[in-house]
Amino acid sequence: MSATRVLTGITTSGTPHLGNYAGAIRPAVAASRRPGAESFYFLADYHALIKVQDPARVQRSTLEIAASWLACGLDPEQVWFYRQSDIPEIPELTWLLTCVAGKGLLNRAHAYKAAVDKNTEAGEDPDAGVTAGLFMYPVLMAADILMFRAHSVPVGRDQVQHIEMARDFGARFNHLYGEHFVLPEAAIEENVATLPGLDGRKMSKSYDNTIPLFAPREQLRKLVFSIKTDSRGPGEPKDTVGSALFQLYQAFATPEQTAAFARAYADGIGWGEAKQALFEQLDAELAPLREKYEALIARPDHIEQVLLAGAEKARRIATPFMAELRRAVGLRDLREQHGGKSAARAKAALPVFKQYREADGRFHFKLVDAGGRELLVSPGFASPREAGQAVAGLKAGAGARAFRGDALWLDEAEVARLAPGIEAGDVIAALEAFAGEDA
């Protein structure tokens, strides 16, 4: 895979609001249009079941979120856009990963620990009200990511732990069954727009302070005029710092418009006039999108077809990959025998590439023979993708690689060195074993 794969999940548990748009939808749609990236966007309806037990709400949220992304310009022809529950390989992979996931690691997951701590403080049983779904959430998330061999997963800092857990589960599986998974990296979104809600706190459904993204025009006006402000009247200078009104305006304005609005604050603009300016700024951007959204939401049959087509496209990757993983763990045709020796034993006799991450944050691999002897050790790579590409190149064939002294080169780049006491011939024989397996 030469392109970088980027994967984003959207939980179907509510109605999109302005914060979702500015912080996730708008930048993600823009990113999907950049060259050199393969973008995967999915509606995480299995995840929604962990915290929502209202079937009608899950269904309605799925429709609203799908319509929102399409209305905001996501092109399903150019990306992978699908519903999580339409990919049966994902729950199957979740089970395979469950069988290698350490319970001790899951015990340390933030959401689970927070629930346990809350129960403990209240003097209740530590696991009171905690479902297995909440506990296993990181494994399902890992399956979402590893299934499509994503290189990059854009997340806030609170989600970085889940990406590290996905890496851990993938690395354990690779160690046991050979190199199958790409180990993903968290793309930490430091500059994601976090918008204030009607009460000045972070806009969030849990605070009931949101402005729905596609609220009708008059409802939008009413909500904007209900935003909390201080008691300073017209003519009194006002602070932009800490002003929810100003922060919302800034998220939807050009730098020049924002500077002019800041000057108006300094000159003592009245709150009513400021709210009208914000309403007009929001409506200018959202009105054409609202029109598209309303047309889409009125055609659930069309959105259903878009999602089914997206699932079919995604399964062209997931189905053969799942067959590979099933075979790797031994879920195979019992007739698969070669000269009286099982395919499992033949596989076990092969050398193995093992990828890992050092304390300095760089990514490495080593080639180990069937007896556990190290043959090759790589230098550090900046990303797991680069390390994986080097491994794939070494497996591909002798024509693209050459020894120079004790170093192995691939396409004019040094990718590994001989382990102590190892001869080049040992490594060449091991690499040729991969070519024999493919044949």
CSV table of C-alpha atoms in Angstrom, one decimal:
chain,number,residue,atom,x,y,z
A,1,MET,CA,0.0,0.0,0.0
A,2,SER,CA,1.7,3.2,-1.2
A,3,ALA,CA,-1.0,5.6,0.1
A,4,THR,CA,-1.5,6.5,3.7
A,5,ARG,CA,-4.7,5.0,5.1
A,6,VAL,CA,-6.6,7.3,7.5
A,7,LEU,CA,-9.6,6.0,9.5
A,8,THR,CA,-12.2,7.9,11.4
A,9,GLY,CA,-15.3,6.5,13.3
A,10,ILE,CA,-18.4,8.5,14.2
A,11,THR,CA,-20.6,7.1,17.0
A,12,THR,CA,-24.3,7.1,16.2
A,13,SER,CA,-25.6,8.2,19.5
A,14,GLY,CA,-26.9,11.7,18.9
A,15,THR,CA,-27.6,14.6,16.5
A,16,PRO,CA,-24.5,16.4,15.0
A,17,HIS,CA,-24.0,19.9,16.4
A,18,LEU,CA,-21.8,22.9,15.5
A,19,GLY,CA,-18.9,21.5,17.7
A,20,ASN,CA,-19.0,18.2,15.7
A,21,TYR,CA,-18.9,20.1,12.5
A,22,ALA,CA,-16.1,22.5,13.3
A,23,GLY,CA,-14.0,19.9,15.2
A,24,ALA,CA,-14.5,16.8,13.1
A,25,ILE,CA,-16.7,16.9,10.0
A,26,ARG,CA,-15.3,20.0,8.2
A,27,PRO,CA,-11.6,19.2,8.7
A,28,ALA,CA,-12.2,15.5,7.8
A,29,VAL,CA,-14.0,16.3,4.6
A,30,ALA,CA,-11.2,18.7,3.6
A,31,ALA,CA,-8.6,16.0,4.5
A,32,SER,CA,-10.4,13.4,2.3
A,33,ARG,CA,-9.7,15.5,-0.8
A,34,ARG,CA,-5.9,15.6,-0.3
A,35,PRO,CA,-3.8,13.5,-2.6
A,36,GLY,CA,-1.8,10.5,-1.2
A,37,ALA,CA,-4.4,9.5,1.3
A,38,GLU,CA,-7.0,6.7,1.4
A,39,SER,CA,-9.8,7.8,3.8
A,40,PHE,CA,-12.1,5.5,5.7
A,41,TYR,CA,-15.1,6.9,7.5
A,42,PHE,CA,-17.6,4.7,9.3
A,43,LEU,CA,-20.7,5.0,11.4
A,44,ALA,CA,-19.9,3.3,14.7
A,45,ASP,CA,-23.3,1.9,15.5
A,46,TYR,CA,-22.0,-1.1,17.4
A,47,HIS,CA,-20.1,1.3,19.7
A,48,ALA,CA,-23.4,3.3,20.1
A,49,LEU,CA,-25.0,0.3,21.7
A,50,ILE,CA,-22.6,0.5,24.7
A,51,LYS,CA,-24.3,3.7,25.9
A,52,VAL,CA,-27.7,3.9,24.1
A,53,GLN,CA,-30.4,1.4,24.6
A,54,ASP,CA,-33.1,3.2,22.6
A,55,PRO,CA,-33.3,1.5,19.1
A,56,ALA,CA,-35.1,4.4,17.5
A,57,ARG,CA,-32.5,6.8,18.6
A,58,VAL,CA,-29.6,4.7,17.2
A,59,GLN,CA,-31.5,4.4,13.9
A,60,ARG,CA,-32.3,8.1,13.7
A,61,SER,CA,-28.8,9.1,14.7
A,62,THR,CA,-27.4,6.8,11.9
A,63,LEU,CA,-29.6,8.6,9.4
A,64,GLU,CA,-28.8,12.1,10.6
A,65,ILE,CA,-25.1,11.6,10.8
A,66,ALA,CA,-24.8,9.9,7.4
A,67,ALA,CA,-26.9,12.7,5.9
A,68,SER,CA,-24.7,15.3,7.7
A,69,TRP,CA,-21.5,14.0,6.3
A,70,LEU,CA,-22.9,13.7,2.8
A,71,ALA,CA,-24.4,17.2,2.9
A,72,CYS,CA,-21.0,18.6,4.1
A,73,GLY,CA,-19.3,17.3,1.0
A,74,LEU,CA,-18.0,13.8,1.8
A,75,ASP,CA,-17.8,12.0,-1.6
A,76,PRO,CA,-18.5,8.2,-1.1
A,77,GLU,CA,-17.0,7.6,-4.6
A,78,GLN,CA,-13.6,8.9,-3.4
A,79,VAL,CA,-13.6,7.5,0.2
A,80,TRP,CA,-14.7,4.4,2.0
A,81,PHE,CA,-18.0,5.4,3.8
A,82,TYR,CA,-19.8,2.5,5.5
A,83,ARG,CA,-21.8,1.4,8.5
A,84,GLN,CA,-19.8,-0.6,11.1
A,85,SER,CA,-22.6,-3.2,11.5
A,86,ASP,CA,-22.6,-3.9,7.7
A,87,ILE,CA,-19.1,-5.4,8.0
A,88,PRO,CA,-19.5,-8.9,9.7
A,89,GLU,CA,-15.8,-9.4,9.6
A,90,ILE,CA,-15.4,-6.7,12.3
A,91,PRO,CA,-17.1,-8.6,15.1
A,92,GLU,CA,-15.3,-11.8,14.0
A,93,LEU,CA,-12.0,-10.0,14.2
A,94,THR,CA,-13.0,-8.6,17.6
A,95,TRP,CA,-13.2,-12.2,18.9
A,96,LEU,CA,-9.7,-13.1,17.4
A,97,LEU,CA,-8.3,-10.0,19.1
A,98,THR,CA,-10.1,-10.8,22.3
A,99,CYS,CA,-8.2,-14.1,22.4
A,100,VAL,CA,-4.9,-12.2,22.5
A,101,ALA,CA,-5.8,-9.1,24.4
A,102,GLY,CA,-4.5,-8.9,28.0
A,103,LYS,CA,-7.2,-8.4,30.6
A,104,GLY,CA,-4.7,-6.5,32.7
A,105,LEU,CA,-4.4,-4.0,29.9
A,106,LEU,CA,-8.2,-3.7,29.5
A,107,ASN,CA,-8.4,-3.1,33.3
A,108,ARG,CA,-6.4,0.1,32.7
A,109,ALA,CA,-8.7,1.5,30.0
A,110,HIS,CA,-9.7,5.0,30.9
A,111,ALA,CA,-13.5,4.6,30.6
A,112,TYR,CA,-13.5,1.4,32.6
A,113,LYS,CA,-11.3,2.8,35.3
A,114,ALA,CA,-13.5,5.9,35.6
A,115,ALA,CA,-16.6,3.7,36.0
A,116,VAL,CA,-14.9,1.6,38.7
A,117,ASP,CA,-13.5,4.7,40.5
A,118,LYS,CA,-17.0,6.3,40.5
A,119,ASN,CA,-18.5,3.1,42.0
A,120,THR,CA,-15.8,2.8,44.6
A,121,GLU,CA,-16.2,6.4,45.7
A,122,ALA,CA,-20.0,5.7,46.1
A,123,GLY,CA,-19.3,2.6,48.2
A,124,GLU,CA,-20.8,0.3,45.5
A,125,ASP,CA,-19.5,-2.8,43.9
A,126,PRO,CA,-16.6,-1.7,41.6
A,127,ASP,CA,-18.3,-3.3,38.6
A,128,ALA,CA,-21.9,-2.1,39.3
A,129,GLY,CA,-23.6,-1.1,36.1
A,130,VAL,CA,-20.5,-1.9,34.0
A,131,THR,CA,-21.3,-3.9,30.9
A,132,ALA,CA,-18.9,-6.2,29.1
A,133,GLY,CA,-19.5,-3.9,26.2
A,134,LEU,CA,-17.9,-1.0,28.0
A,135,PHE,CA,-15.0,-3.2,29.2
A,136,MET,CA,-14.4,-4.6,25.7
A,137,TYR,CA,-14.8,-1.3,23.9
A,138,PRO,CA,-11.0,-1.0,23.2
A,139,VAL,CA,-11.0,-4.4,21.5
A,140,LEU,CA,-13.9,-3.5,19.1
A,141,MET,CA,-12.1,-0.2,18.4
A,142,ALA,CA,-8.9,-2.1,17.6
A,143,ALA,CA,-10.8,-4.4,15.2
A,144,ASP,CA,-12.2,-1.3,13.4
A,145,ILE,CA,-8.7,0.0,12.9
A,146,LEU,CA,-6.7,-3.2,12.3
A,147,MET,CA,-9.2,-4.7,9.8
A,148,PHE,CA,-8.4,-2.0,7.2
A,149,ARG,CA,-4.7,-1.7,8.1
A,150,ALA,CA,-5.0,1.9,8.9
A,151,HIS,CA,-1.7,3.8,9.2
A,152,SER,CA,-3.2,6.9,10.9
A,153,VAL,CA,-6.2,7.5,13.2
A,154,PRO,CA,-7.0,11.1,14.0
A,155,VAL,CA,-7.9,11.3,17.7
A,156,GLY,CA,-7.9,13.7,20.6
A,157,ARG,CA,-5.5,13.1,23.5
A,158,ASP,CA,-8.2,11.3,25.5
A,159,GLN,CA,-8.3,8.5,22.8
A,160,VAL,CA,-4.6,8.0,22.4
A,161,GLN,CA,-4.7,5.1,24.9
A,162,HIS,CA,-7.1,3.2,22.6
A,163,ILE,CA,-4.7,3.5,19.7
A,164,GLU,CA,-1.8,2.2,21.8
A,165,MET,CA,-4.0,-0.7,22.9
A,166,ALA,CA,-4.8,-1.5,19.2
A,167,ARG,CA,-1.1,-1.5,18.5
A,168,ASP,CA,-0.5,-3.9,21.4
A,169,PHE,CA,-3.2,-6.3,20.3
A,170,GLY,CA,-2.0,-6.2,16.7
A,171,ALA,CA,1.6,-6.8,17.8
A,172,ARG,CA,0.6,-9.7,20.0
A,173,PHE,CA,-1.3,-11.3,17.1
A,174,ASN,CA,1.6,-10.7,14.7
A,175,HIS,CA,4.0,-12.3,17.2
A,176,LEU,CA,1.9,-15.4,17.5
A,177,TYR,CA,0.7,-15.8,13.9
A,178,GLY,CA,3.1,-13.9,11.6
A,179,GLU,CA,2.9,-10.4,10.2
A,180,HIS,CA,-0.7,-9.6,9.3
A,181,PHE,CA,-1.5,-6.2,10.9
A,182,VAL,CA,-0.2,-2.8,10.3
A,183,LEU,CA,0.4,-1.1,13.7
A,184,PRO,CA,-1.5,2.2,13.6
A,185,GLU,CA,-0.3,5.6,14.8
A,186,ALA,CA,-2.4,8.2,16.6
A,187,ALA,CA,-2.6,11.5,14.7
A,188,ILE,CA,-3.2,13.7,17.7
A,189,GLU,CA,-5.4,16.6,16.8
A,190,GLU,CA,-3.9,19.4,18.9
A,191,ASN,CA,-5.7,22.2,17.0
A,192,VAL,CA,-9.2,20.7,16.8
A,193,ALA,CA,-11.8,23.4,17.3
A,194,THR,CA,-13.5,22.9,20.6
A,195,LEU,CA,-16.5,25.2,20.6
A,196,PRO,CA,-18.4,26.5,23.6
A,197,GLY,CA,-22.0,25.8,24.0
A,198,LEU,CA,-25.0,28.0,25.0
A,199,ASP,CA,-23.8,28.2,28.6
A,200,GLY,CA,-20.1,28.8,27.8
A,201,ARG,CA,-19.0,25.3,28.7
A,202,LYS,CA,-17.7,22.9,26.0
A,203,MET,CA,-20.5,22.2,23.5
A,204,SER,CA,-21.6,18.6,24.4
A,205,LYS,CA,-24.8,16.6,24.4
A,206,SER,CA,-24.0,15.6,28.0
A,207,TYR,CA,-24.3,19.3,29.1
A,208,ASP,CA,-27.5,19.8,27.0
A,209,ASN,CA,-26.0,23.0,25.6
A,210,THR,CA,-25.6,22.2,21.9
A,211,ILE,CA,-26.6,24.0,18.8
A,212,PRO,CA,-27.8,21.4,16.2
A,213,LEU,CA,-25.8,21.6,13.0
A,214,PHE,CA,-28.9,21.8,10.8
A,215,ALA,CA,-31.4,23.5,13.0
A,216,PRO,CA,-34.0,25.4,11.0
A,217,ARG,CA,-33.1,29.0,10.4
A,218,GLU,CA,-35.5,30.5,13.0
A,219,GLN,CA,-34.5,27.9,15.6
A,220,LEU,CA,-30.8,28.7,14.9
A,221,ARG,CA,-31.6,32.4,15.5
A,222,LYS,CA,-33.4,31.6,18.7
A,223,LEU,CA,-30.5,29.5,20.0
A,224,VAL,CA,-27.9,32.0,19.1
A,225,PHE,CA,-29.8,34.8,20.9
A,226,SER,CA,-29.9,32.5,24.0
A,227,ILE,CA,-26.1,32.3,24.3
A,228,LYS,CA,-25.0,33.4,27.7
A,229,THR,CA,-23.2,36.8,27.9
A,230,ASP,CA,-22.2,39.2,30.7
A,231,SER,CA,-24.1,42.3,31.8
A,232,ARG,CA,-22.0,44.9,30.0
A,233,GLY,CA,-24.2,47.2,27.9
A,234,PRO,CA,-23.8,48.9,24.5
A,235,GLY,CA,-20.8,51.2,24.4
A,236,GLU,CA,-18.9,49.3,27.1
A,237,PRO,CA,-15.7,47.6,25.8
A,238,LYS,CA,-16.1,43.8,25.9
A,239,ASP,CA,-13.4,41.0,26.2
A,240,THR,CA,-13.0,38.5,23.4
A,241,VAL,CA,-11.2,36.1,25.8
A,242,GLY,CA,-13.6,33.7,27.3
A,243,SER,CA,-16.5,35.0,25.2
A,244,ALA,CA,-18.5,32.0,23.8
A,245,LEU,CA,-20.1,34.4,21.3
A,246,PHE,CA,-16.7,35.5,19.9
A,247,GLN,CA,-15.3,31.9,19.8
A,248,LEU,CA,-18.2,30.7,17.8
A,249,TYR,CA,-17.9,33.6,15.4
A,250,GLN,CA,-14.2,33.0,15.0
A,251,ALA,CA,-14.8,29.3,14.0
A,252,PHE,CA,-16.9,30.4,11.1
A,253,ALA,CA,-15.2,33.5,9.9
A,254,THR,CA,-12.1,34.5,8.0
A,255,PRO,CA,-9.2,36.1,9.9
A,256,GLU,CA,-10.2,39.5,8.5
A,257,GLN,CA,-13.7,39.1,9.7
A,258,THR,CA,-12.5,37.9,13.1
A,259,ALA,CA,-10.3,41.0,13.4
A,260,ALA,CA,-13.1,43.3,12.6
A,261,PHE,CA,-15.4,41.6,15.1
A,262,ALA,CA,-12.7,41.9,17.8
A,263,ARG,CA,-12.5,45.7,17.0
A,264,ALA,CA,-16.3,45.8,17.4
A,265,TYR,CA,-15.9,44.2,20.8
A,266,ALA,CA,-13.3,46.8,21.8
A,267,ASP,CA,-15.7,49.6,20.6
A,268,GLY,CA,-18.5,48.3,22.8
A,269,ILE,CA,-20.8,46.5,20.4
A,270,GLY,CA,-24.1,45.6,22.0
A,271,TRP,CA,-24.8,42.0,22.7
A,272,GLY,CA,-27.9,41.9,20.5
A,273,GLU,CA,-26.0,43.3,17.6
A,274,ALA,CA,-23.1,40.8,18.2
A,275,LYS,CA,-25.5,37.9,18.3
A,276,GLN,CA,-27.2,39.0,15.1
A,277,ALA,CA,-23.7,39.2,13.5
A,278,LEU,CA,-23.0,35.6,14.7
A,279,PHE,CA,-26.3,34.3,13.4
A,280,GLU,CA,-25.7,35.8,10.0
A,281,GLN,CA,-22.2,34.4,9.9
A,282,LEU,CA,-23.4,30.9,10.8
A,283,ASP,CA,-26.4,30.9,8.5
A,284,ALA,CA,-24.2,32.1,5.5
A,285,GLU,CA,-22.2,28.9,5.8
A,286,LEU,CA,-24.8,26.5,6.9
A,287,ALA,CA,-27.8,27.5,4.8
A,288,PRO,CA,-26.6,25.8,1.6
A,289,LEU,CA,-25.6,22.7,3.6
A,290,ARG,CA,-28.9,22.7,5.4
A,291,GLU,CA,-30.7,22.6,2.1
A,292,LYS,CA,-28.7,19.6,1.0
A,293,TYR,CA,-29.2,17.9,4.4
A,294,GLU,CA,-33.0,18.3,4.3
A,295,ALA,CA,-33.1,16.8,0.8
A,296,LEU,CA,-31.0,13.9,1.9
A,297,ILE,CA,-32.8,13.2,5.2
A,298,ALA,CA,-36.1,13.0,3.3
A,299,ARG,CA,-34.6,10.1,1.3
A,300,PRO,CA,-33.5,7.4,3.7
A,301,ASP,CA,-33.7,4.9,0.9
A,302,HIS,CA,-30.9,6.8,-0.9
A,303,ILE,CA,-28.7,7.0,2.2
A,304,GLU,CA,-29.3,3.3,2.8
A,305,GLN,CA,-28.1,2.5,-0.7
A,306,VAL,CA,-25.0,4.7,-0.2
A,307,LEU,CA,-24.1,2.9,3.0
A,308,LEU,CA,-24.7,-0.6,1.5
A,309,ALA,CA,-22.5,0.3,-1.5
A,310,GLY,CA,-19.9,1.6,0.9
A,311,ALA,CA,-20.1,-1.7,2.8
A,312,GLU,CA,-19.6,-3.7,-0.4
A,313,LYS,CA,-16.6,-1.6,-1.2
A,314,ALA,CA,-15.1,-2.0,2.3
A,315,ARG,CA,-15.7,-5.8,2.3
A,316,ARG,CA,-13.6,-6.1,-0.8
A,317,ILE,CA,-10.8,-5.5,1.6
A,318,ALA,CA,-12.3,-7.1,4.8
A,319,THR,CA,-13.5,-10.4,3.4
A,320,PRO,CA,-10.2,-11.7,1.9
A,321,PHE,CA,-8.2,-10.3,4.8
A,322,MET,CA,-10.5,-12.1,7.3
A,323,ALA,CA,-9.9,-15.3,5.3
A,324,GLU,CA,-6.2,-14.8,5.7
A,325,LEU,CA,-6.6,-14.3,9.4
A,326,ARG,CA,-8.8,-17.3,9.9
A,327,ARG,CA,-6.2,-19.4,8.1
A,328,ALA,CA,-3.5,-17.9,10.2
A,329,VAL,CA,-5.1,-19.0,13.5
A,330,GLY,CA,-5.9,-22.5,12.3
A,331,LEU,CA,-9.5,-22.1,11.3
A,332,ARG,CA,-8.9,-24.0,8.0
A,333,ASP,CA,-10.1,-26.6,5.6
A,334,LEU,CA,-9.3,-30.0,7.2
A,335,ARG,CA,-8.2,-31.3,3.8
A,336,GLU,CA,-5.4,-28.8,3.6
A,337,GLN,CA,-2.5,-31.2,3.8
A,338,HIS,CA,0.9,-31.3,2.0
A,339,GLY,CA,2.7,-34.6,1.8
A,340,GLY,CA,1.5,-35.7,5.2
A,341,LYS,CA,2.7,-32.6,6.9
A,342,SER,CA,0.0,-30.1,7.9
A,343,ALA,CA,0.0,-26.6,6.6
A,344,ALA,CA,0.2,-25.3,10.2
A,345,ARG,CA,3.5,-27.1,10.7
A,346,ALA,CA,4.9,-25.9,7.4
A,347,LYS,CA,3.9,-22.3,8.4
A,348,ALA,CA,5.6,-22.7,11.8
A,349,ALA,CA,8.9,-23.7,10.1
A,350,LEU,CA,9.1,-20.4,8.3
A,351,PRO,CA,11.2,-17.5,9.6
A,352,VAL,CA,9.2,-14.6,11.1
A,353,PHE,CA,9.4,-10.8,10.9
A,354,LYS,CA,8.6,-9.2,14.2
A,355,GLN,CA,7.9,-5.5,14.5
A,356,TYR,CA,8.2,-3.5,17.7
A,357,ARG,CA,8.6,0.0,19.1
A,358,GLU,CA,11.6,1.1,21.2
A,359,ALA,CA,11.5,3.5,24.1
A,360,ASP,CA,12.7,6.3,21.8
A,361,GLY,CA,9.5,6.1,19.9
A,362,ARG,CA,11.1,4.7,16.7
A,363,PHE,CA,9.8,1.5,15.0
A,364,HIS,CA,12.0,-1.5,14.3
A,365,PHE,CA,11.8,-5.1,12.9
A,366,LYS,CA,13.9,-8.2,13.2
A,367,LEU,CA,13.9,-11.4,11.3
A,368,VAL,CA,13.9,-14.6,13.4
A,369,ASP,CA,14.3,-18.1,12.2
A,370,ALA,CA,12.1,-21.1,13.2
A,371,GLY,CA,14.4,-21.8,16.1
A,372,GLY,CA,14.2,-18.3,17.5
A,373,ARG,CA,17.6,-17.2,16.3
A,374,GLU,CA,17.8,-13.5,15.2
A,375,LEU,CA,19.0,-13.1,11.6
A,376,LEU,CA,18.4,-9.4,10.9
A,377,VAL,CA,17.9,-6.3,13.0
A,378,SER,CA,16.6,-3.1,11.5
A,379,PRO,CA,17.5,0.5,12.3
A,380,GLY,CA,14.7,2.7,13.7
A,381,PHE,CA,12.0,4.0,11.3
A,382,ALA,CA,9.9,7.1,11.9
A,383,SER,CA,6.6,5.2,11.5
A,384,PRO,CA,5.2,1.7,11.5
A,385,ARG,CA,4.2,2.2,7.9
A,386,GLU,CA,7.9,2.7,6.9
A,387,ALA,CA,9.0,-0.4,8.8
A,388,GLY,CA,6.2,-2.4,7.3
A,389,GLN,CA,7.1,-1.3,3.8
A,390,ALA,CA,10.7,-2.4,4.4
A,391,VAL,CA,9.5,-5.8,5.5
A,392,ALA,CA,7.2,-6.1,2.5
A,393,GLY,CA,10.1,-5.2,0.2
A,394,LEU,CA,12.4,-7.8,1.7
A,395,LYS,CA,9.7,-10.5,1.3
A,396,ALA,CA,9.0,-9.4,-2.3
A,397,GLY,CA,12.1,-10.9,-4.0
A,398,ALA,CA,15.9,-10.9,-4.3
A,399,GLY,CA,16.0,-8.5,-7.2
A,400,ALA,CA,15.2,-5.4,-5.0
A,401,ARG,CA,17.7,-6.1,-2.3
A,402,ALA,CA,21.5,-6.5,-2.0
A,403,PHE,CA,24.1,-7.0,0.8
A,404,ARG,CA,26.8,-4.4,1.3
A,405,GLY,CA,29.1,-5.8,3.9
A,406,ASP,CA,26.9,-6.7,6.9
A,407,ALA,CA,24.1,-4.4,5.8
A,408,LEU,CA,21.0,-5.3,3.7
A,409,TRP,CA,19.9,-2.6,1.3
A,410,LEU,CA,16.6,-2.1,-0.4
A,411,ASP,CA,16.1,0.4,-3.2
A,412,GLU,CA,19.3,2.3,-2.3
A,413,ALA,CA,18.4,2.5,1.4
A,414,GLU,CA,19.9,0.5,4.3
A,415,VAL,CA,17.0,-1.4,6.0
A,416,ALA,CA,18.7,-4.0,8.2
A,417,ARG,CA,22.0,-5.4,9.5
A,418,LEU,CA,23.1,-8.9,10.2
A,419,ALA,CA,22.7,-10.1,13.7
A,420,PRO,CA,26.0,-11.1,15.5
A,421,GLY,CA,27.3,-14.4,14.2
A,422,ILE,CA,25.0,-14.5,11.1
A,423,GLU,CA,26.2,-14.9,7.6
A,424,ALA,CA,24.5,-13.3,4.6
A,425,GLY,CA,23.7,-16.7,3.2
A,426,ASP,CA,21.6,-17.5,6.2
A,427,VAL,CA,19.5,-14.5,5.6
A,428,ILE,CA,19.2,-15.1,1.9
A,429,ALA,CA,17.9,-18.6,2.5
A,430,ALA,CA,15.4,-17.3,5.0
A,431,LEU,CA,14.1,-14.7,2.6
A,432,GLU,CA,13.8,-17.1,-0.2
A,433,ALA,CA,11.5,-19.2,2.1
A,434,PHE,CA,9.0,-16.4,1.9
A,435,ALA,CA,9.1,-16.5,-1.9
A,436,GLY,CA,8.6,-20.3,-1.7
A,437,GLU,CA,5.6,-19.9,0.5
A,438,ASP,CA,4.0,-17.5,-2.0
A,439,ALA,CA,4.7,-19.9,-4.9
